[in-house]
Amino acid sequence: MRRCSHFFSRILILCVLLPVACTQGRQPGDNVVSVNLLDIEEPSWKDFFREIEVIPLENRDSAYLNNSCGFTYSKVEDKFYIMDMANKSIIIFNADGEWLETFNRYGRGPEEYVMLMDMAYNEVLHSLDVLEATGSIISYDLEPPHRMIRRIKIPTVRATHYLFPDGSGYYLLSQFEDHALNYLDAETGELTTVTGAPEVGRAVRAGYHASRSPFYRLSGQVYYVDGASGAVFRLEGNRAVPCRSWDFGRYTFNLDKVPGGESDRPYEQVEMSSSSMAGPFVNTQETARFVFAQVLFMKRDLNVVLDKEIGRVSVFTKWKEGPFFFPGLFLEDALYVLCPPEHADKLLPLNNPVYSEDSNFLIVKYLL
């Protein structure tokens, strides 16, 4: 069993990454959170969660996740769907981590994909929607044999990297173009630019869009997070409404300070700028009470947690109990973090067993 060892710890779980909600009708500046990034704490995980559970994923050849690629994952009906880009597969586990099946439609046929780019659960079709490299969205039935429900060709030549289903359409984002946030009406095939969102092209070329997916749903609303500044926008059709932003004082993100032009080494430019600015936002997640955000600052990852009930902000690198924290995917009453075995000792409580590098990935479940 062979696994590629190349892995970026900063983008440890480039997954469905999700941020903060806003209030209907708010204007820019109405919901600004002030943060002192130099005031580092060491809180207990018990201040935010009632329990931590660990779900080891079954270790077999057909279920083995490749450590070198990004992942998108979802949880539907007590099943985990994990998209492994390197293996061109979607691997399905039950709630206990037992392997159920490996779904692979790699090829050039009418129901196949060339390369997986992103994946999301479609609540309307009750399907698994995948974005593939040739610019198509394919919806597959959740039940075996996973028949194709529909295939939609995105009416543009642009490279699209992320998708998020919403009603009868999709929000789409391309990392490498300005004005690259679009809404696709699946019924009419019309593609329109979402107005009001920040231009992403220059910031992205400097390496600032770090999150695996910038979209999330909360209380029926769809939100978009700007990976450079962490600002959150509510999406209403082809309009983005500003909701929440972060004020880090002198360290607040300023696009004018970002090195311009193309770069073959974008993360080096991030390193150069991360001492003077807070950015990028690696991941952001929100629950009914807390906003969890991880941001690069002073060349290290900092967790910024907002308690919405009392307005308190905590900044920390790790828990008092020792492990580090990564804000993963929020579903129902828990945060889920996909963790490679070689990082288990950094993320898991000390009373958990030690996992070898030959183990499969683990799912760390933070219960609220």
Short mmCIF file of C-alpha atoms in Angstrom, two decimals:
data_model
loop_
_atom_site.label_atom_id
_atom_site.label_comp_id
_atom_site.label_asym_id
_atom_site.label_seq_id
_atom_site.Cartn_x
_atom_site.Cartn_y
_atom_site.Cartn_z
CA MET A 1 0.00 0.00 0.00
CA ARG A 2 1.74 3.15 -1.17
CA ARG A 3 0.91 6.71 -0.31
CA CYS A 4 2.37 9.97 -1.58
CA SER A 5 4.04 11.83 1.28
CA HIS A 6 3.70 15.32 -0.16
CA PHE A 7 1.24 17.17 2.06
CA PHE A 8 0.77 20.83 2.99
CA SER A 9 -0.08 21.08 6.68
CA ARG A 10 -1.36 24.61 6.22
CA ILE A 11 -4.07 23.35 3.91
CA LEU A 12 -4.49 20.19 5.99
CA ILE A 13 -8.10 19.59 5.16
CA LEU A 14 -8.89 21.55 2.03
CA CYS A 15 -12.47 20.58 2.20
CA VAL A 16 -15.85 22.11 2.19
CA LEU A 17 -14.86 25.23 4.01
CA LEU A 18 -17.41 27.39 5.43
CA PRO A 19 -17.83 30.72 7.26
CA VAL A 20 -19.98 33.19 9.15
CA ALA A 21 -23.58 34.26 8.78
CA CYS A 22 -25.03 37.74 8.60
CA THR A 23 -28.21 39.61 9.29
CA GLN A 24 -30.71 40.49 6.57
CA GLY A 25 -30.29 44.08 5.37
CA ARG A 26 -26.95 44.84 7.01
CA GLN A 27 -24.68 47.31 5.26
CA PRO A 28 -20.87 47.15 5.08
CA GLY A 29 -19.37 48.05 8.44
CA ASP A 30 -22.49 47.17 10.43
CA ASN A 31 -20.99 43.86 11.55
CA VAL A 32 -17.25 44.31 11.97
CA VAL A 33 -15.43 42.08 14.46
CA SER A 34 -12.34 43.66 16.05
CA VAL A 35 -9.53 41.22 16.84
CA ASN A 36 -6.12 41.60 18.53
CA LEU A 37 -4.03 38.88 16.92
CA LEU A 38 -1.18 39.47 19.37
CA ASP A 39 -3.33 38.50 22.37
CA ILE A 40 -2.75 34.73 22.21
CA GLU A 41 -4.70 32.49 24.58
CA GLU A 42 -4.74 28.75 25.29
CA PRO A 43 -8.38 27.83 25.93
CA SER A 44 -9.74 24.38 26.65
CA TRP A 45 -11.64 22.59 23.91
CA LYS A 46 -14.28 22.01 26.59
CA ASP A 47 -15.08 25.73 26.43
CA PHE A 48 -16.53 25.17 22.96
CA PHE A 49 -17.39 21.47 22.65
CA ARG A 50 -18.92 18.87 24.92
CA GLU A 51 -17.02 15.88 23.51
CA ILE A 52 -14.48 14.80 20.91
CA GLU A 53 -15.01 11.53 19.05
CA VAL A 54 -12.60 9.84 16.65
CA ILE A 55 -13.85 7.77 13.70
CA PRO A 56 -11.03 5.72 12.08
CA LEU A 57 -11.79 5.07 8.42
CA GLU A 58 -11.47 1.43 7.40
CA ASN A 59 -8.06 0.64 5.99
CA ARG A 60 -8.18 -1.36 2.74
CA ASP A 61 -6.87 -0.81 -0.77
CA SER A 62 -10.24 0.24 -2.18
CA ALA A 63 -10.82 2.72 0.66
CA TYR A 64 -7.35 4.19 1.01
CA LEU A 65 -7.24 7.99 0.67
CA ASN A 66 -4.36 9.53 -1.22
CA ASN A 67 -2.43 11.91 1.00
CA SER A 68 -1.19 14.21 -1.73
CA CYS A 69 -4.42 15.77 -2.94
CA GLY A 70 -7.17 18.03 -1.70
CA PHE A 71 -10.45 16.58 -0.49
CA THR A 72 -14.06 17.57 -0.61
CA TYR A 73 -16.32 15.66 1.71
CA SER A 74 -19.92 15.61 2.76
CA LYS A 75 -22.16 13.69 5.14
CA VAL A 76 -25.55 12.59 3.86
CA GLU A 77 -27.87 10.15 5.66
CA ASP A 78 -25.12 8.98 8.03
CA LYS A 79 -22.71 8.29 5.19
CA PHE A 80 -19.44 10.09 4.51
CA TYR A 81 -18.71 10.88 0.84
CA ILE A 82 -15.04 11.76 0.34
CA MET A 83 -13.80 12.91 -3.05
CA ASP A 84 -10.20 11.82 -3.65
CA MET A 85 -8.97 13.90 -6.59
CA ALA A 86 -5.77 11.90 -7.10
CA ASN A 87 -7.63 8.59 -7.35
CA LYS A 88 -10.49 10.14 -9.39
CA SER A 89 -12.92 8.46 -7.00
CA ILE A 90 -15.57 9.17 -4.41
CA ILE A 91 -15.13 6.84 -1.45
CA ILE A 92 -18.16 6.17 0.74
CA PHE A 93 -18.06 5.16 4.43
CA ASN A 94 -20.80 4.65 6.98
CA ALA A 95 -21.07 6.68 10.19
CA ASP A 96 -18.71 4.26 11.98
CA GLY A 97 -16.01 4.60 9.33
CA GLU A 98 -16.65 1.25 7.65
CA TRP A 99 -16.03 1.24 3.91
CA LEU A 100 -19.20 0.83 1.84
CA GLU A 101 -18.09 1.38 -1.75
CA THR A 102 -15.76 3.27 -4.05
CA PHE A 103 -17.53 5.20 -6.79
CA ASN A 104 -15.45 5.79 -9.93
CA ARG A 105 -16.73 6.95 -13.33
CA TYR A 106 -13.40 8.03 -14.78
CA GLY A 107 -13.47 8.10 -18.57
CA ARG A 108 -14.76 10.01 -21.56
CA GLY A 109 -18.23 8.52 -21.89
CA PRO A 110 -21.50 10.48 -21.60
CA GLU A 111 -21.90 9.57 -17.89
CA GLU A 112 -18.21 9.83 -16.99
CA TYR A 113 -15.81 12.54 -15.82
CA VAL A 114 -12.25 13.28 -16.93
CA MET A 115 -11.06 14.75 -13.64
CA LEU A 116 -12.84 15.63 -10.42
CA MET A 117 -12.59 19.28 -9.39
CA ASP A 118 -15.27 19.63 -6.70
CA MET A 119 -18.29 17.87 -5.24
CA ALA A 120 -21.41 18.89 -3.32
CA TYR A 121 -24.68 17.42 -2.11
CA ASN A 122 -27.71 18.72 -4.03
CA GLU A 123 -30.66 18.97 -1.64
CA VAL A 124 -33.19 19.52 -4.45
CA LEU A 125 -32.20 16.56 -6.62
CA HIS A 126 -31.03 14.49 -3.66
CA SER A 127 -27.92 13.82 -5.69
CA LEU A 128 -24.17 14.02 -5.56
CA ASP A 129 -23.09 16.77 -7.95
CA VAL A 130 -19.53 16.76 -9.26
CA LEU A 131 -17.67 19.45 -11.14
CA GLU A 132 -15.31 17.98 -13.70
CA ALA A 133 -12.33 19.40 -15.52
CA THR A 134 -13.94 19.83 -18.94
CA GLY A 135 -16.47 22.29 -17.53
CA SER A 136 -19.45 20.04 -16.86
CA ILE A 137 -21.61 19.44 -13.78
CA ILE A 138 -22.77 15.84 -13.42
CA SER A 139 -25.48 14.82 -10.95
CA TYR A 140 -25.42 11.19 -9.76
CA ASP A 141 -28.05 9.31 -7.82
CA LEU A 142 -26.98 8.62 -4.23
CA GLU A 143 -28.05 4.99 -4.39
CA PRO A 144 -26.06 2.30 -6.23
CA PRO A 145 -25.44 1.95 -9.13
CA HIS A 146 -25.37 5.77 -9.00
CA ARG A 147 -27.02 6.50 -12.32
CA MET A 148 -26.48 9.88 -13.89
CA ILE A 149 -29.48 12.17 -13.36
CA ARG A 150 -28.29 15.02 -15.58
CA ARG A 151 -25.22 16.59 -17.12
CA ILE A 152 -24.92 20.36 -17.58
CA LYS A 153 -22.26 22.01 -19.72
CA ILE A 154 -21.07 25.29 -18.23
CA PRO A 155 -21.47 27.84 -21.06
CA THR A 156 -17.99 29.33 -20.84
CA VAL A 157 -14.39 28.44 -21.58
CA ARG A 158 -13.20 29.63 -18.16
CA ALA A 159 -11.72 27.11 -15.72
CA THR A 160 -14.17 26.58 -12.88
CA HIS A 161 -12.82 25.24 -9.60
CA TYR A 162 -15.69 25.28 -7.08
CA LEU A 163 -19.44 24.74 -7.22
CA PHE A 164 -22.32 25.01 -4.77
CA PRO A 165 -25.89 23.91 -5.62
CA ASP A 166 -28.68 26.30 -4.70
CA GLY A 167 -32.27 25.73 -5.74
CA SER A 168 -32.43 25.35 -9.51
CA GLY A 169 -28.88 26.55 -10.09
CA TYR A 170 -25.26 26.67 -8.98
CA TYR A 171 -22.77 29.18 -7.68
CA LEU A 172 -19.43 28.74 -9.45
CA LEU A 173 -16.01 30.19 -8.73
CA SER A 174 -12.91 30.34 -10.86
CA GLN A 175 -9.74 31.13 -8.94
CA PHE A 176 -7.80 32.75 -11.76
CA GLU A 177 -10.07 35.44 -13.16
CA ASP A 178 -11.44 38.75 -11.90
CA HIS A 179 -15.22 38.83 -11.52
CA ALA A 180 -15.07 35.05 -11.47
CA LEU A 181 -18.00 34.43 -9.10
CA ASN A 182 -21.00 33.41 -11.22
CA TYR A 183 -24.48 31.96 -10.93
CA LEU A 184 -25.59 29.28 -13.39
CA ASP A 185 -29.33 28.74 -13.91
CA ALA A 186 -29.54 24.99 -14.56
CA GLU A 187 -32.95 25.30 -16.23
CA THR A 188 -32.12 28.04 -18.73
CA GLY A 189 -28.36 27.52 -18.99
CA GLU A 190 -27.79 31.24 -18.41
CA LEU A 191 -24.55 32.22 -16.66
CA THR A 192 -24.48 35.60 -14.89
CA THR A 193 -21.80 37.38 -12.88
CA VAL A 194 -22.52 37.83 -9.18
CA THR A 195 -22.22 41.54 -8.43
CA GLY A 196 -21.02 42.98 -5.14
CA ALA A 197 -18.37 40.33 -4.44
CA PRO A 198 -14.68 41.32 -4.37
CA GLU A 199 -12.51 40.68 -7.39
CA VAL A 200 -10.43 37.59 -6.73
CA GLY A 201 -7.94 37.49 -9.59
CA ARG A 202 -5.06 39.54 -8.23
CA ALA A 203 -5.35 38.22 -4.68
CA VAL A 204 -5.53 34.66 -5.92
CA ARG A 205 -2.48 35.03 -8.11
CA ALA A 206 -0.66 36.10 -4.97
CA GLY A 207 -1.77 32.87 -3.31
CA TYR A 208 -4.50 34.30 -1.13
CA HIS A 209 -7.47 32.03 -1.88
CA ALA A 210 -6.60 29.11 0.35
CA SER A 211 -9.94 27.55 1.23
CA ARG A 212 -11.05 24.38 -0.53
CA SER A 213 -14.51 25.80 -1.07
CA PRO A 214 -15.68 29.34 -0.36
CA PHE A 215 -19.41 28.47 -0.11
CA TYR A 216 -21.62 27.28 2.73
CA ARG A 217 -25.28 27.15 3.73
CA LEU A 218 -26.67 28.28 7.07
CA SER A 219 -30.35 28.46 8.00
CA GLY A 220 -31.35 28.10 4.37
CA GLN A 221 -29.11 30.94 3.12
CA VAL A 222 -26.01 30.57 0.95
CA TYR A 223 -22.86 32.46 1.90
CA TYR A 224 -19.55 33.21 0.22
CA VAL A 225 -16.23 33.85 1.99
CA ASP A 226 -13.45 35.93 0.47
CA GLY A 227 -10.35 33.83 1.11
CA ALA A 228 -8.08 36.88 1.20
CA SER A 229 -9.82 39.07 3.79
CA GLY A 230 -12.24 36.60 5.39
CA ALA A 231 -15.18 38.90 4.59
CA VAL A 232 -18.53 37.13 4.30
CA PHE A 233 -21.28 37.81 1.77
CA ARG A 234 -24.83 36.49 1.58
CA LEU A 235 -25.65 35.34 -1.95
CA GLU A 236 -29.03 36.29 -3.38
CA GLY A 237 -29.21 35.11 -6.98
CA ASN A 238 -26.61 37.14 -8.86
CA ARG A 239 -26.05 39.60 -5.99
CA ALA A 240 -23.61 39.40 -3.06
CA VAL A 241 -24.62 41.28 0.10
CA PRO A 242 -21.82 42.16 2.59
CA CYS A 243 -22.39 40.62 6.01
CA ARG A 244 -19.36 40.43 8.28
CA SER A 245 -15.73 41.50 8.18
CA TRP A 246 -12.69 41.30 10.44
CA ASP A 247 -10.79 44.31 11.78
CA PHE A 248 -7.23 43.34 12.70
CA GLY A 249 -6.08 46.93 13.08
CA ARG A 250 -2.76 47.54 11.31
CA TYR A 251 -2.75 43.88 10.19
CA THR A 252 -6.06 44.03 8.32
CA PHE A 253 -5.79 42.67 4.78
CA ASN A 254 -4.99 45.31 2.19
CA LEU A 255 -4.98 44.20 -1.45
CA ASP A 256 -2.75 47.14 -2.40
CA LYS A 257 0.06 45.58 -0.33
CA VAL A 258 -0.16 42.22 -2.07
CA PRO A 259 2.62 41.64 -4.62
CA GLY A 260 1.11 41.94 -8.08
CA GLY A 261 1.60 39.82 -11.17
CA GLU A 262 1.75 36.13 -11.83
CA SER A 263 3.81 33.86 -9.57
CA ASP A 264 5.02 30.31 -9.95
CA ARG A 265 5.37 30.15 -6.17
CA PRO A 266 2.24 31.79 -4.74
CA TYR A 267 2.75 30.40 -1.25
CA GLU A 268 6.10 32.14 -1.03
CA GLN A 269 4.31 35.42 -1.64
CA VAL A 270 1.84 34.52 1.08
CA GLU A 271 4.76 33.94 3.44
CA MET A 272 6.21 37.33 2.49
CA SER A 273 2.96 39.14 3.24
CA SER A 274 1.67 37.15 6.23
CA SER A 275 3.83 39.05 8.73
CA SER A 276 2.29 42.38 7.82
CA MET A 277 -1.27 41.25 7.02
CA ALA A 278 -3.69 38.69 8.37
CA GLY A 279 -4.34 36.36 5.46
CA PRO A 280 -5.23 34.10 3.84
CA PHE A 281 -8.17 32.56 5.65
CA VAL A 282 -7.49 28.85 5.39
CA ASN A 283 -10.95 27.90 6.59
CA THR A 284 -13.94 29.46 8.33
CA GLN A 285 -16.93 27.77 9.93
CA GLU A 286 -19.96 28.91 11.86
CA THR A 287 -22.39 27.28 14.26
CA ALA A 288 -25.43 28.75 16.00
CA ARG A 289 -23.20 30.27 18.66
CA PHE A 290 -19.59 30.32 17.43
CA VAL A 291 -17.63 31.51 14.42
CA PHE A 292 -14.41 29.53 13.91
CA ALA A 293 -11.81 30.94 11.51
CA GLN A 294 -8.23 29.94 10.81
CA VAL A 295 -5.98 32.64 9.39
CA LEU A 296 -2.30 32.79 8.47
CA PHE A 297 -0.44 35.46 10.46
CA MET A 298 3.24 35.90 11.32
CA LYS A 299 3.87 32.73 9.26
CA ARG A 300 1.74 30.51 11.50
CA ASP A 301 -1.87 29.40 11.62
CA LEU A 302 -4.03 31.16 14.20
CA ASN A 303 -7.55 30.18 15.23
CA VAL A 304 -9.91 33.11 15.76
CA VAL A 305 -13.16 32.18 17.53
CA LEU A 306 -16.07 34.57 18.01
CA ASP A 307 -18.68 33.81 20.66
CA LYS A 308 -21.72 35.48 19.14
CA GLU A 309 -23.74 35.33 22.35
CA ILE A 310 -21.36 37.46 24.41
CA GLY A 311 -19.28 39.06 21.65
CA ARG A 312 -15.99 37.64 22.96
CA VAL A 313 -13.11 36.78 20.62
CA SER A 314 -10.43 34.17 21.41
CA VAL A 315 -7.16 33.83 19.48
CA PHE A 316 -5.08 30.66 19.90
CA THR A 317 -2.84 28.16 18.15
CA LYS A 318 -3.72 25.09 20.24
CA TRP A 319 -5.89 23.88 23.09
CA LYS A 320 -4.78 23.91 26.71
CA GLU A 321 -4.91 20.11 26.54
CA GLY A 322 -2.19 20.13 23.84
CA PRO A 323 -3.75 19.30 20.45
CA PHE A 324 -4.14 21.80 17.63
CA PHE A 325 -7.54 22.63 16.14
CA PHE A 326 -8.81 22.95 12.59
CA PRO A 327 -12.36 24.19 11.88
CA GLY A 328 -13.71 21.55 9.53
CA LEU A 329 -17.18 20.90 8.14
CA PHE A 330 -20.18 21.87 10.31
CA LEU A 331 -23.20 19.57 10.11
CA GLU A 332 -26.12 19.54 12.52
CA ASP A 333 -24.53 19.39 15.99
CA ALA A 334 -20.85 18.77 15.28
CA LEU A 335 -17.73 19.89 13.43
CA TYR A 336 -16.06 17.18 11.33
CA VAL A 337 -12.35 17.26 10.53
CA LEU A 338 -10.69 14.90 8.05
CA CYS A 339 -7.29 14.08 9.52
CA PRO A 340 -4.34 12.17 7.96
CA PRO A 341 -2.79 9.59 10.32
CA GLU A 342 0.58 11.36 10.47
CA HIS A 343 -1.14 14.40 12.00
CA ALA A 344 -3.17 12.40 14.53
CA ASP A 345 -0.81 13.16 17.40
CA LYS A 346 -1.21 16.88 16.71
CA LEU A 347 -5.00 16.95 16.45
CA LEU A 348 -6.27 14.23 18.79
CA PRO A 349 -6.64 14.26 22.58
CA LEU A 350 -3.82 12.47 24.40
CA ASN A 351 -6.05 9.61 25.58
CA ASN A 352 -6.63 8.44 22.00
CA PRO A 353 -4.58 5.57 20.55
CA VAL A 354 -1.55 6.32 18.41
CA TYR A 355 -2.10 5.74 14.71
CA SER A 356 0.66 4.69 12.36
CA GLU A 357 1.30 6.31 8.99
CA ASP A 358 -0.01 3.14 7.35
CA SER A 359 -3.45 3.78 8.82
CA ASN A 360 -6.16 5.39 6.74
CA PHE A 361 -7.47 8.88 7.46
CA LEU A 362 -9.49 9.63 10.58
CA ILE A 363 -12.57 11.77 11.09
CA VAL A 364 -12.39 13.90 14.23
CA LYS A 365 -15.86 14.84 15.43
CA TYR A 366 -16.24 17.85 17.74
CA LEU A 367 -19.69 17.63 19.34
CA LEU A 368 -21.31 20.94 20.31
#
